[in-house]
Coordinates of C-alpha atoms in Angstrom, one line a residue:
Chain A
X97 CA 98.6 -1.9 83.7
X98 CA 100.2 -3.1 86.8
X99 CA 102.9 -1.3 88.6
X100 CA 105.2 -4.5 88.0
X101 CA 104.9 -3.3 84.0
X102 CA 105.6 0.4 84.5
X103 CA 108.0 1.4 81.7
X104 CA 110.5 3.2 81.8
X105 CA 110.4 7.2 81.1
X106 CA 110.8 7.8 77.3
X107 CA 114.2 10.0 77.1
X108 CA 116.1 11.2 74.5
X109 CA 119.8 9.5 74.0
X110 CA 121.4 12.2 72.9
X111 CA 123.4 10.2 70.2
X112 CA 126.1 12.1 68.4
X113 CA 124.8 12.5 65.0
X114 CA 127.0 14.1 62.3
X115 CA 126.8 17.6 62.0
X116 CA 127.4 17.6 58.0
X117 CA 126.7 14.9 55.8
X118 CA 129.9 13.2 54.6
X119 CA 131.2 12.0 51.1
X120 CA 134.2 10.9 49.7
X121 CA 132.4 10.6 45.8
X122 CA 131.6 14.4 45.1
X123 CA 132.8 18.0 46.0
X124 CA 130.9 21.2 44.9
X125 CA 132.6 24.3 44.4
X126 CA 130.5 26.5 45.2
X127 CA 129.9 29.9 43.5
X128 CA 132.1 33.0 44.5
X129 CA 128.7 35.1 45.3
X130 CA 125.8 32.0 45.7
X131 CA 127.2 29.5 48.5
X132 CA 124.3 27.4 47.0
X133 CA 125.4 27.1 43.7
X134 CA 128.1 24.8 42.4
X135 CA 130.8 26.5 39.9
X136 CA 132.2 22.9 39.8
X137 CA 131.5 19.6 40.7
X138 CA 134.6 16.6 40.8
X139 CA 134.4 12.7 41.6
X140 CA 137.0 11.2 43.4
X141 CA 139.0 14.5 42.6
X142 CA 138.3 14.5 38.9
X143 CA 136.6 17.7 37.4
X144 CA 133.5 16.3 35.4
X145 CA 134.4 18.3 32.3
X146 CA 137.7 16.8 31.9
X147 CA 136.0 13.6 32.8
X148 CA 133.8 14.0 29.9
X149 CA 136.5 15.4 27.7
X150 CA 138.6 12.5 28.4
X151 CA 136.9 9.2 29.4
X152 CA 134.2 6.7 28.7
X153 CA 130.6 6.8 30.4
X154 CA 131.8 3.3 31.7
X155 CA 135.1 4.8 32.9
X156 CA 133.3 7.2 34.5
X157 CA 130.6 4.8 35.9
X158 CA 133.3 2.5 37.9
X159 CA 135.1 5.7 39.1
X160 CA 131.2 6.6 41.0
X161 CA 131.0 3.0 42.4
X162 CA 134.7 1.9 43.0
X163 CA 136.3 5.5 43.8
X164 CA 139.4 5.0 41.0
X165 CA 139.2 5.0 37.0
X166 CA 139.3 1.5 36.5
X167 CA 142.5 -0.4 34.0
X168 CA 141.8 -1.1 30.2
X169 CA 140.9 -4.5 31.3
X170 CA 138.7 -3.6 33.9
X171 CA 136.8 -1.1 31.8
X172 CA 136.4 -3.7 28.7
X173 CA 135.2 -6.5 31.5
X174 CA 132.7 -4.0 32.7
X175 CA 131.5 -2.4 29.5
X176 CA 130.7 -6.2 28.1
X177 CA 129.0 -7.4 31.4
X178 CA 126.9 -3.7 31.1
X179 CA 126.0 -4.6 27.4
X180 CA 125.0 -8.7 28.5
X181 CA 123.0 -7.2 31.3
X182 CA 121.6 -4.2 29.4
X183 CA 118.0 -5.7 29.3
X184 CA 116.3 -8.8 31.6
X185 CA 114.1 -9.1 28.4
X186 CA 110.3 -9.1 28.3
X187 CA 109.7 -12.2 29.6
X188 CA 111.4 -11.3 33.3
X189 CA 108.9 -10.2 35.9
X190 CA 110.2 -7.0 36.2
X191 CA 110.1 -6.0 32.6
X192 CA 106.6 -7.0 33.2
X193 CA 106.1 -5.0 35.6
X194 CA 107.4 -1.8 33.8
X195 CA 105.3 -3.2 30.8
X196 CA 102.2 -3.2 32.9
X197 CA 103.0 0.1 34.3
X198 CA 103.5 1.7 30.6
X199 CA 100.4 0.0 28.8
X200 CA 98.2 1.0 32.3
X201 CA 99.3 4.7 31.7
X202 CA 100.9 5.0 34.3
X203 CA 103.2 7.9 34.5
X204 CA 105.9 7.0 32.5
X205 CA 108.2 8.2 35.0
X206 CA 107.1 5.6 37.1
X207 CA 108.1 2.7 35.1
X208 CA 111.9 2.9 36.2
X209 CA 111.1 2.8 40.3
X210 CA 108.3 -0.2 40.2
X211 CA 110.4 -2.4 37.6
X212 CA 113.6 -1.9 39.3
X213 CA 112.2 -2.3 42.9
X214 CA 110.7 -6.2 41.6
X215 CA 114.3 -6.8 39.8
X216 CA 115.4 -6.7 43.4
X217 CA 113.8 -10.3 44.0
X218 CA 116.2 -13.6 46.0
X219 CA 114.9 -15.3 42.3
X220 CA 116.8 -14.5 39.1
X221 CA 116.8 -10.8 40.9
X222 CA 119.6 -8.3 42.7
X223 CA 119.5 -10.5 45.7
X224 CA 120.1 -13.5 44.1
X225 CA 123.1 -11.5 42.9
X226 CA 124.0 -10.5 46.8
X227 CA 123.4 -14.2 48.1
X228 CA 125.9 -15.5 44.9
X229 CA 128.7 -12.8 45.5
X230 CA 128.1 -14.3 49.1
X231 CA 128.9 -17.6 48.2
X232 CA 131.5 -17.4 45.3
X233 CA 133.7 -15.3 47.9
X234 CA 133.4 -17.7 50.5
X235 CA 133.8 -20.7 48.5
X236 CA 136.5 -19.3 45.6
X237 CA 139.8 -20.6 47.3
X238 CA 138.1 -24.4 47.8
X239 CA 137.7 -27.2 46.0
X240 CA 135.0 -26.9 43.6
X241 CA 134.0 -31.0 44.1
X242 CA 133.9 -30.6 48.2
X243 CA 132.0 -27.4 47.3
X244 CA 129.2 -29.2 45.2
X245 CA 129.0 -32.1 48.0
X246 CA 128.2 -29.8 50.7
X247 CA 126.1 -27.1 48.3
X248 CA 124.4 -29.5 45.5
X249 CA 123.7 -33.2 46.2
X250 CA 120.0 -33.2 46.7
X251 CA 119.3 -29.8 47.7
X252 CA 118.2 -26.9 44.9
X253 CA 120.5 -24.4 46.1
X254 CA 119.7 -21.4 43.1
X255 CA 118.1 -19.0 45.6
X256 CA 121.7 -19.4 47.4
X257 CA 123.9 -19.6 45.1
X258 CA 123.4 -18.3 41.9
X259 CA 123.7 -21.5 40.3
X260 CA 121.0 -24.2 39.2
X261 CA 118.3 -24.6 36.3
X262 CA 115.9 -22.3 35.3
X263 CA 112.6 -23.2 33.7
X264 CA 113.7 -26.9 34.1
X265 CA 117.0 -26.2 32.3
X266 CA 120.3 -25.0 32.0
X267 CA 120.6 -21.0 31.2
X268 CA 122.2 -21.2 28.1
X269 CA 122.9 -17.5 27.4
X270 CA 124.4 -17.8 31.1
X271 CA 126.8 -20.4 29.9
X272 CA 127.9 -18.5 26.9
X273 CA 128.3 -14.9 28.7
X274 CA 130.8 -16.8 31.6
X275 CA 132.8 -18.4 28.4
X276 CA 133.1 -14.9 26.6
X277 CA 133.7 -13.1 29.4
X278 CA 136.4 -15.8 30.8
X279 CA 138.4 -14.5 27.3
X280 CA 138.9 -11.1 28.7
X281 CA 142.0 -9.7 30.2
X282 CA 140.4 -8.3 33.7
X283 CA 138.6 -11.7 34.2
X284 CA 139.9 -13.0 37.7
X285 CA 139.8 -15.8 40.2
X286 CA 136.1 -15.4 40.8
X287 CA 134.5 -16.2 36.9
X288 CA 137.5 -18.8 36.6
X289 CA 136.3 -20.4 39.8
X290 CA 132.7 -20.2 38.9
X291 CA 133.8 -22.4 35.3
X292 CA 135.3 -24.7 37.1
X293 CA 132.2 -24.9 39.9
X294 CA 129.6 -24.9 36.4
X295 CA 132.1 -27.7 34.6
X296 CA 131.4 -29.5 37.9
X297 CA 127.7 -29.2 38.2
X298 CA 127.4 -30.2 34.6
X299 CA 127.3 -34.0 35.0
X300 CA 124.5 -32.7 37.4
X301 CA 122.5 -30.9 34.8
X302 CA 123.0 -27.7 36.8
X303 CA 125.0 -24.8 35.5
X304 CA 125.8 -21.1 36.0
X305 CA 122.9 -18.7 36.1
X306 CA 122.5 -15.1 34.8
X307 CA 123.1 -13.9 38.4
X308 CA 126.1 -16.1 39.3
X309 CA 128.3 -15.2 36.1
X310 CA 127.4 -11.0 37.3
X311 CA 128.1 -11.9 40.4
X312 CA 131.4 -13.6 39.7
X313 CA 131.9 -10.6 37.4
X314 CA 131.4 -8.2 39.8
X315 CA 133.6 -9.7 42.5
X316 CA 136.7 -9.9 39.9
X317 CA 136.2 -5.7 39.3
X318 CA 136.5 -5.3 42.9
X319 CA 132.6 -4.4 44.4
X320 CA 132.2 -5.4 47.5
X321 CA 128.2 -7.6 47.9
X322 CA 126.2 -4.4 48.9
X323 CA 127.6 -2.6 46.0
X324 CA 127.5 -5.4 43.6
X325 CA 123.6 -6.5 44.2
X326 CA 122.9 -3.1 43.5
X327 CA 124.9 -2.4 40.9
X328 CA 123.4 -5.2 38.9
X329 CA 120.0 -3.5 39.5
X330 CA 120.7 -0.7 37.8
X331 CA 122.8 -2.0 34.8
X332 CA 118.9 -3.7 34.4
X333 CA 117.1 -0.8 34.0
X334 CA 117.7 0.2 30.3
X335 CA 115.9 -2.7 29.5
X336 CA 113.5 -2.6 31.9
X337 CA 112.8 1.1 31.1
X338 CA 112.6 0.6 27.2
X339 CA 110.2 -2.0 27.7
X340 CA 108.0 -0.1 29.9
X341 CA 107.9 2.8 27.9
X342 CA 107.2 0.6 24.5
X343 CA 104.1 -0.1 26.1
X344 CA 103.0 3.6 27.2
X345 CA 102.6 4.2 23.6
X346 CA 100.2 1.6 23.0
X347 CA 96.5 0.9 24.1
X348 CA 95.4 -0.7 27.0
X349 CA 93.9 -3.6 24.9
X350 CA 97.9 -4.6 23.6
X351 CA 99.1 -6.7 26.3
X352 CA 97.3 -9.7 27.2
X353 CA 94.2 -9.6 30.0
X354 CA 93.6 -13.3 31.3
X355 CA 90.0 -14.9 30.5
X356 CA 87.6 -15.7 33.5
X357 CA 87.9 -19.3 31.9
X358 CA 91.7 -19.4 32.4
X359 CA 91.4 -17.8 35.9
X360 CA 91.1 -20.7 38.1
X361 CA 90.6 -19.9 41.7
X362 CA 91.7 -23.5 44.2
X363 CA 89.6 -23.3 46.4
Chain B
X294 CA 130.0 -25.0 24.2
X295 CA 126.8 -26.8 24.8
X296 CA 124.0 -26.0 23.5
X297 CA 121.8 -28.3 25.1
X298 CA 119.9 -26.9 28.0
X299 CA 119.5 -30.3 29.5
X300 CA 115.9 -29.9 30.2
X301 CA 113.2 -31.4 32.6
X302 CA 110.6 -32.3 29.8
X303 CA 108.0 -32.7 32.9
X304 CA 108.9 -28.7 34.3
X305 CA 109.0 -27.8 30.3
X306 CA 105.4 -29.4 30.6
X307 CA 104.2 -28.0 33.2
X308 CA 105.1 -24.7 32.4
X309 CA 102.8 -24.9 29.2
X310 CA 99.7 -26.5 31.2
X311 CA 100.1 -22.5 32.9
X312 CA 100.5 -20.6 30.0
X313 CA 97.8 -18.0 29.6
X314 CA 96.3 -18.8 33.1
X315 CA 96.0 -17.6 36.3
X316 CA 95.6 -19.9 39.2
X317 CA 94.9 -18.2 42.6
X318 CA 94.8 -19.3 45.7
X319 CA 93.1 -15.9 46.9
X320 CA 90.1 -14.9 45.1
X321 CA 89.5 -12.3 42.4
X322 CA 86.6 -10.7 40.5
X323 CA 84.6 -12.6 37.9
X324 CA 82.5 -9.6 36.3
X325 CA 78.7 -10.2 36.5
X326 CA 79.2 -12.6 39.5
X327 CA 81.2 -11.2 42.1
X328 CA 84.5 -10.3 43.8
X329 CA 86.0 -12.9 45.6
X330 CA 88.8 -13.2 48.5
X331 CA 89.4 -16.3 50.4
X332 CA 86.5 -17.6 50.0
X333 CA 84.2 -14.6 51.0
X334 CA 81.8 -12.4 48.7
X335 CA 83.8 -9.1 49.1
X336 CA 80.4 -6.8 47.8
X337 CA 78.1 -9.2 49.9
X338 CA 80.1 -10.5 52.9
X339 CA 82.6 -7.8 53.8
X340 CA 82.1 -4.5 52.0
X341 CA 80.0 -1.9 54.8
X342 CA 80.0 -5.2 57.1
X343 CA 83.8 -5.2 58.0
X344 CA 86.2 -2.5 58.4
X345 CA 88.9 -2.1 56.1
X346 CA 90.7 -3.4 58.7
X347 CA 89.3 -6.3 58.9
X348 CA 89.8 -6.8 55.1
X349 CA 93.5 -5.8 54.9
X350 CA 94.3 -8.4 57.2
X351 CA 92.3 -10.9 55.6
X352 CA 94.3 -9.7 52.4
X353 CA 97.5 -9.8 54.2
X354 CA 97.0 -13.1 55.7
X355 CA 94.4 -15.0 54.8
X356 CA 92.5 -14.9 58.2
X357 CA 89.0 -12.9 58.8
X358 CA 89.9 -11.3 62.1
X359 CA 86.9 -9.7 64.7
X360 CA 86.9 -6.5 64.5
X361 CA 88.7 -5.8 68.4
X362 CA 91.4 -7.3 67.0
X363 CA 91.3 -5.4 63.4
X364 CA 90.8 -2.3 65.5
X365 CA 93.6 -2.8 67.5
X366 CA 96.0 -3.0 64.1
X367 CA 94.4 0.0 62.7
X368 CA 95.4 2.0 66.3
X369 CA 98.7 0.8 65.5
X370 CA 98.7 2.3 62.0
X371 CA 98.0 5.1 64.5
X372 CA 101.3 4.5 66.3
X373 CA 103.3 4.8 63.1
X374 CA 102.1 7.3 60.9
X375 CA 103.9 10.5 62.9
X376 CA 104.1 13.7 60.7
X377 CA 107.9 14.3 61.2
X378 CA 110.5 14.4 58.7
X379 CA 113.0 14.0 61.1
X380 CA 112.2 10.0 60.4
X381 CA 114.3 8.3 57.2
X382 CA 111.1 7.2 55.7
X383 CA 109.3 10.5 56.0
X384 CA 112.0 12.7 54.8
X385 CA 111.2 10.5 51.7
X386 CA 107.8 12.7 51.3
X387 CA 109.0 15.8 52.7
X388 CA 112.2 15.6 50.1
X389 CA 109.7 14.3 47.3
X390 CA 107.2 17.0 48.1
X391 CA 109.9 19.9 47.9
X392 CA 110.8 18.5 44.3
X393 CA 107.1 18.3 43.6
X394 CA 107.2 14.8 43.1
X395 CA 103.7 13.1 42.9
X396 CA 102.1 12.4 46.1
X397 CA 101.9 8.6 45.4
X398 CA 105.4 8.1 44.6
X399 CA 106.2 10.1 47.7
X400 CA 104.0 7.9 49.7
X401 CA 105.2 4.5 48.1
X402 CA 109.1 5.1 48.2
X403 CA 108.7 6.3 51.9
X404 CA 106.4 3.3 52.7
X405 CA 109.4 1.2 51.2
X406 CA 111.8 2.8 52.6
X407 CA 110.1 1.1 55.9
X408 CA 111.8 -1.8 54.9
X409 CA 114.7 -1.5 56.9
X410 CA 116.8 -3.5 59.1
X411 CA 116.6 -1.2 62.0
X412 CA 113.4 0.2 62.1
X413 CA 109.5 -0.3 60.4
X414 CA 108.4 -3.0 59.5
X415 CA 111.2 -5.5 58.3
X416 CA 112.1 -6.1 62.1
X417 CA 109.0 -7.4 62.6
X418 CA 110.0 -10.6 61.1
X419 CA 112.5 -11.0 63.9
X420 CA 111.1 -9.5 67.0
X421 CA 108.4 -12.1 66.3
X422 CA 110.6 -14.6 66.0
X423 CA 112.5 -13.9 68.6
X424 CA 109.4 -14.2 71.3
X425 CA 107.7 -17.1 69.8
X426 CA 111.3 -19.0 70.7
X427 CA 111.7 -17.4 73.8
X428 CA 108.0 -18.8 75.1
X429 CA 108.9 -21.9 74.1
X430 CA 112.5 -21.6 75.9
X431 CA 110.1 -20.0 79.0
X432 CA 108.0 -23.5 78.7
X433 CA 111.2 -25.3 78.8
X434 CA 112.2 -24.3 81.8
X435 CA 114.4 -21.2 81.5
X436 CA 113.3 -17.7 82.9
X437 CA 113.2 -14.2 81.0
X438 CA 117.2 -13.8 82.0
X439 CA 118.9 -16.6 81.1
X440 CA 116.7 -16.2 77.4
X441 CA 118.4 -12.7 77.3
X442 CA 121.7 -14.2 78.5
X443 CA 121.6 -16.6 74.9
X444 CA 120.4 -13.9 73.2
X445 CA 122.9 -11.6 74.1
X446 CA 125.6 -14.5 73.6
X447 CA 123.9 -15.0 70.0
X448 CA 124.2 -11.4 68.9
X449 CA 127.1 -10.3 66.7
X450 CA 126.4 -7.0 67.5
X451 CA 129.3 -4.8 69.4
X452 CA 126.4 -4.1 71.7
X453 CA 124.2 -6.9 72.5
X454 CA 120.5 -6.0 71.8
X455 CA 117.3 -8.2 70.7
X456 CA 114.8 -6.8 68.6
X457 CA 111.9 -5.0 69.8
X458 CA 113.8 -4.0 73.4
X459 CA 116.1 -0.9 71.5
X460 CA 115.1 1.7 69.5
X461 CA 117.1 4.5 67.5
X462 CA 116.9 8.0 69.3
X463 CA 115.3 8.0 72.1
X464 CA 115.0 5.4 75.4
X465 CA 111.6 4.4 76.3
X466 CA 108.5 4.2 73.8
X467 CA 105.4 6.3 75.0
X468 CA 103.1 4.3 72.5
X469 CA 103.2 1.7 74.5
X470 CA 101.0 2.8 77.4
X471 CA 98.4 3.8 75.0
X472 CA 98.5 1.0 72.8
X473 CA 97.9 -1.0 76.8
X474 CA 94.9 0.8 77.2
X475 CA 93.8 0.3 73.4
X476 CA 94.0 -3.0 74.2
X477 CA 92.3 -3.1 77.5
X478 CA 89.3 -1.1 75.6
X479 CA 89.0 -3.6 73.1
X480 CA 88.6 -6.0 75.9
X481 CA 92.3 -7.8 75.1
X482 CA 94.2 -9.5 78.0
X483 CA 97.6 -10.4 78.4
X484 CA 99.0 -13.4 77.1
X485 CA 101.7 -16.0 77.3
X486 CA 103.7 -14.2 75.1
X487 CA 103.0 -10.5 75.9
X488 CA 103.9 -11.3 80.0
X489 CA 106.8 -12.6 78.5
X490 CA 107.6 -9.7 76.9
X491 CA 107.4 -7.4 80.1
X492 CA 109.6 -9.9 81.8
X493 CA 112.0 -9.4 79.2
X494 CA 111.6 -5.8 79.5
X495 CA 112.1 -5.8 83.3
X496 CA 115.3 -8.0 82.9
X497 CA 117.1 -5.5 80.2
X498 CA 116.1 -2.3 81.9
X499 CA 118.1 -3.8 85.1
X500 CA 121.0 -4.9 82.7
X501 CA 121.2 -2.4 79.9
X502 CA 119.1 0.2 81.1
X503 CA 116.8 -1.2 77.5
X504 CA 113.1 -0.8 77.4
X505 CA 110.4 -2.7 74.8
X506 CA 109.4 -0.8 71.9
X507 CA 106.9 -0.7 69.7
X508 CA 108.1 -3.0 67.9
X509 CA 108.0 -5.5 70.8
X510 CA 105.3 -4.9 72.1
X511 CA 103.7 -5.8 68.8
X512 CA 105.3 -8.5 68.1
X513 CA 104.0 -9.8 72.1
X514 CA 100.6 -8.9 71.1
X515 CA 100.3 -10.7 67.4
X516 CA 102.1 -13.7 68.5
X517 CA 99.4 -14.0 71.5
X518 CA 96.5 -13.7 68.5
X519 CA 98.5 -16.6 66.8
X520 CA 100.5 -14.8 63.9
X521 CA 103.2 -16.0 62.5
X522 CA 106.5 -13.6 61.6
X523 CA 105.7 -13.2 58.3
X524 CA 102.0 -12.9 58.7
X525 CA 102.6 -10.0 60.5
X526 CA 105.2 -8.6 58.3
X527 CA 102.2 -8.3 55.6
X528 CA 100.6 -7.3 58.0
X529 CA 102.0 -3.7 58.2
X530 CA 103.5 -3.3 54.9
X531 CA 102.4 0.3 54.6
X532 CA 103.1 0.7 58.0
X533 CA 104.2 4.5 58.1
X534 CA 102.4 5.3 54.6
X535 CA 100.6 8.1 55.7
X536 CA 103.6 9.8 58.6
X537 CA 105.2 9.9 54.8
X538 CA 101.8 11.7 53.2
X539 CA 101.9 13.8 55.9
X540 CA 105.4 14.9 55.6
X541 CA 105.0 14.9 51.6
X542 CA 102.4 17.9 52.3
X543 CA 104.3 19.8 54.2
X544 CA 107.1 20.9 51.8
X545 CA 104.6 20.6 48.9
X546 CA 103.2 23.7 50.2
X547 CA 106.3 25.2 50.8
X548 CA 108.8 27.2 47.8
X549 CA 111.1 24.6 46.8
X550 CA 114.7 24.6 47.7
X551 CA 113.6 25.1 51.0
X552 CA 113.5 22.0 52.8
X553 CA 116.5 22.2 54.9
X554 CA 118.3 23.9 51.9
X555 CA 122.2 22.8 51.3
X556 CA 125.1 25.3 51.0
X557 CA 128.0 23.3 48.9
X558 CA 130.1 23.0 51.8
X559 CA 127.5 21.6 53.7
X560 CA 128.2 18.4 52.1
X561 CA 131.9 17.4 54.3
X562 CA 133.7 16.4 50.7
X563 CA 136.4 13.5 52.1
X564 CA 137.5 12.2 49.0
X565 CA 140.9 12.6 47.3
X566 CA 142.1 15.5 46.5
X567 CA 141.9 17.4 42.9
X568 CA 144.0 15.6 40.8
X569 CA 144.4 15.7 36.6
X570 CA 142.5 12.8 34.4
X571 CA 145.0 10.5 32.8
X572 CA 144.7 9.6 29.1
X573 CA 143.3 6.6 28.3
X574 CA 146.5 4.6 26.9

């Protein structure tokens, strides 16, 4: 190489790394004669005994995420979106992922890392969820008709915004889940501004989507985008899990394998 | 409530003309006649007559590279597969081997783990980017300064950078030498984009006291060969797959708990203080 492209000496910067890892979720106590051992763990403060004496798992479950038990609203808003979102059913790519995994024989303790890695997807995945927490919390305090205008008219926004057609057609179970949810107490200005962006979009044959009504959810309890797109991945994985590991128990031969006839290569 | 959905009856059609079929644009294996990817015999055509180089990049991208050019990738699998746990994606194996995790997890969650916005592969898409626009800014009349000027002025970053010229942890990137003489082995030469690159280089050393890395350079290189970002984001998907083996087997050998073991109050609690759990009213 020439002397005009001489790099420069590799050095190190020196940068000023933490000495201890930080967290404000979880303190350890640790044992009077084993610094290594915990005598007591707390979240936010809270001893986990009491925690489990006293609260719900989806008390506890927003208290990890959000850092404070959340209200009786809160907690009934979030324990119906976990139930709606409690499977992506068998038909969603990553159940069939964690199916393929369980009826390959796979580990079964793989099932939960693959399927939940594909349910991160930008379609009808966690970061459609991200890219529709994005847009509902840009777009919340506008008008929902200038919104469609510059968002809808010829364009198929879904990836975007969380709200569209799938298969050809409106989400139906989508539709109901924003109405039922809409009922509750801790609803906020996010789900009542996605009803009035879906009654909108109706005339248009375009709707809310699985993703847009968590998303909306999501923003009303308070998580922030990072939070919520992940959060949405793991209130997936009961399903995706149970599916999986309903096909570990069965032989390779009960899942479909595609015919040479009916796999066309185009080329 | 409606319970129309309002349907397409031509996507609704569609759909069924697909059910129960696979169509591919790649290839695949049709037992008895053969294995097929892009339009080449894989047992006749590539198999023992290309490297596995050669194949992963046809895989990746759909192009049958010569094999200077597969060799060069494969030196750059080189670059990134460093046995230190000390890197993210690493401690991935080194923490799954110390919890006896299996080797293939360990290898895939580090590999994925590569996926990140500030170092591995993901980058890639924009470093790419980033030079292809700059040649043609460079064709356009403007030199390697004003580009970083608009870059710069672009960046949201409280510290103006572009990707590929700064790199976490140290300043400087001593793969680059040897992945110059790789490439003057294999008989490469330097391209549009690549002279660019230094250019670039020379102009951020005298502002920011920046260097190319790795990632740059790369990025130089593939663009010269005709890559496009995302080409070259499959590419390297399992980029640092075996640093992360490496580091898996490390700690596997080792007693567990002992992979820079954790006393409780090595973890700097900042939460709230103890406080009692209210009744749920």
């Amino acid at each position: 190489m020439s002397e005009e492209f001489k790099h420069e000496q590799v050095r190190s910067r020196n940068e000023p790394f933490a000495q201890k890892t930080a967290s404000q979720i979880w303190h350890e106590t640790p044992a009077v004669d084993n610094p290594y051992i915990a005598a007591s763990s707390h979240c936010y403060g809270y001893d986990l005994h009491e925690l489990m004496h006293k609260r719900s798992y989806v008390d506890v479950i927003f208290l990890l995420f959000r850092g404070e038990l959340p209200s009786a609203a809160q907690a009934e808003l979030l324990q119906q979106l976990m139930i709606a979102l409690i499977n992506p059913g068998p038909r969603h790519a990553a159940t069939r992922a964690a199916m393929n995994v369980g009826v390959g024989k796979t580990d079964p303790l793989h099932i939960l890392p693959i399927a939940t890695a594909v349910y991160a997807g930008e379609y009808s995945g966690a970061k459609e969820v991200e890219m529709s927490m994005t847009f509902i919390e840009a777009n919340c305090e506008r008008d929902v008709a200038v919104v469609v205008q510059e968002n809808f008219i010829d364009t198929d926004a879904v990836e975007r915004t969380g709200f569209g057609v799938r298969h050809g057609g409106i989400e139906l179970r989508a539709v109901q889940l924003a109405q039922q949810l809409q009922q509750l107490d801790g609803a906020g200005n996010a789900l009542a501004w996605g009803n009035r962006l879906a009654a909108a979009l109706t005339p248009m044959k375009k709707n809310w989507l699985i993703t847009s009504v968590a998303a909306a959810v999501l923003l009303d309890l308070g998580f922030s985008t990072r939070v919520g797109a992940s959060f949405f991945q793991l209130l997936g994985a009961p399903g995706l899990l149970a599916h999986g590991l309903e096909m570990a128990g069965k032989p390779i031969l009960a899942m479909p394998f595609v015919s040479d006839e009916n796999y066309i290569v185009e080329r | 409530m409606t319970h129309s959905t309002y349907s397409n009856p031509e996507i609704i059609d569609y759909l069924d003309q697909r059910r129960g079929k696979i169509f591919s644009n790649t290839g695949g294996w049709f037992p008895g006649k053969g294995v097929f990817s892009h339009g080449y015999s894989m047992l006749e055509e590539l198999v023992g007559e290309k490297t596995y180089f050669q194949v992963l990049i046809l895989n990746a991208t759909g192009k049958l590279v010569d094999r200077p050019l597969a060799d060069w990738v494969e030196a750059l699998y080189g670059c990134l597969s460093w046995p230190d746990p000390r890197i993210w994606c690493n401690q991935i194996g080194a923490l799954s081997g110390a919890v006896r995790t299996s080797v293939m997890s360990a290898t895939a969650m580090g590999a994925l783990a590569a996926d990140s916005r500030i170092y591995g592969v993901l980058p890639l898409l924009e470093s790419v980017a980033f030079i292809q626009q700059a040649l043609i800014k460079k064709q356009q009349g403007m030199n390697a300064g004003q580009i970083v000027d608009e870059a710069f002025a672009e960046c949201k970053a409280s510290k103006p950078y572009i990707m590929g010229y700064r790199r976490p942890i140290a300043k400087g990137d001593e793969r680059l030498e040897v992945m110059e003489k790789v490439g003057k082995k294999l008989g490469f030469g330097i391209g549009e984009h690549m002279l660019l690159a230094y250019e670039i280089e020379k102009t951020l050393l005298e502002k920011i006291d920046e260097g190319m890395n790795i990632n740059g350079y790369m990025s130089a290189f593939l663009a010269d060969q005709g890559f496009s970002p995302q080409e070259t984001y499959q590419m390297f998907s399992m980029l640092v797959a075996s640093g992360v083996t490496a580091c898996y087997l490390d700690t596997y050998r080792r007693p567990p708990d002992t992979f820079l073991p954790l006393r409780c109050d090595d973890i700097d609690y900042q939460g709230p203080p103890r406080r009692a759990v209210p009744d749920v009213k």
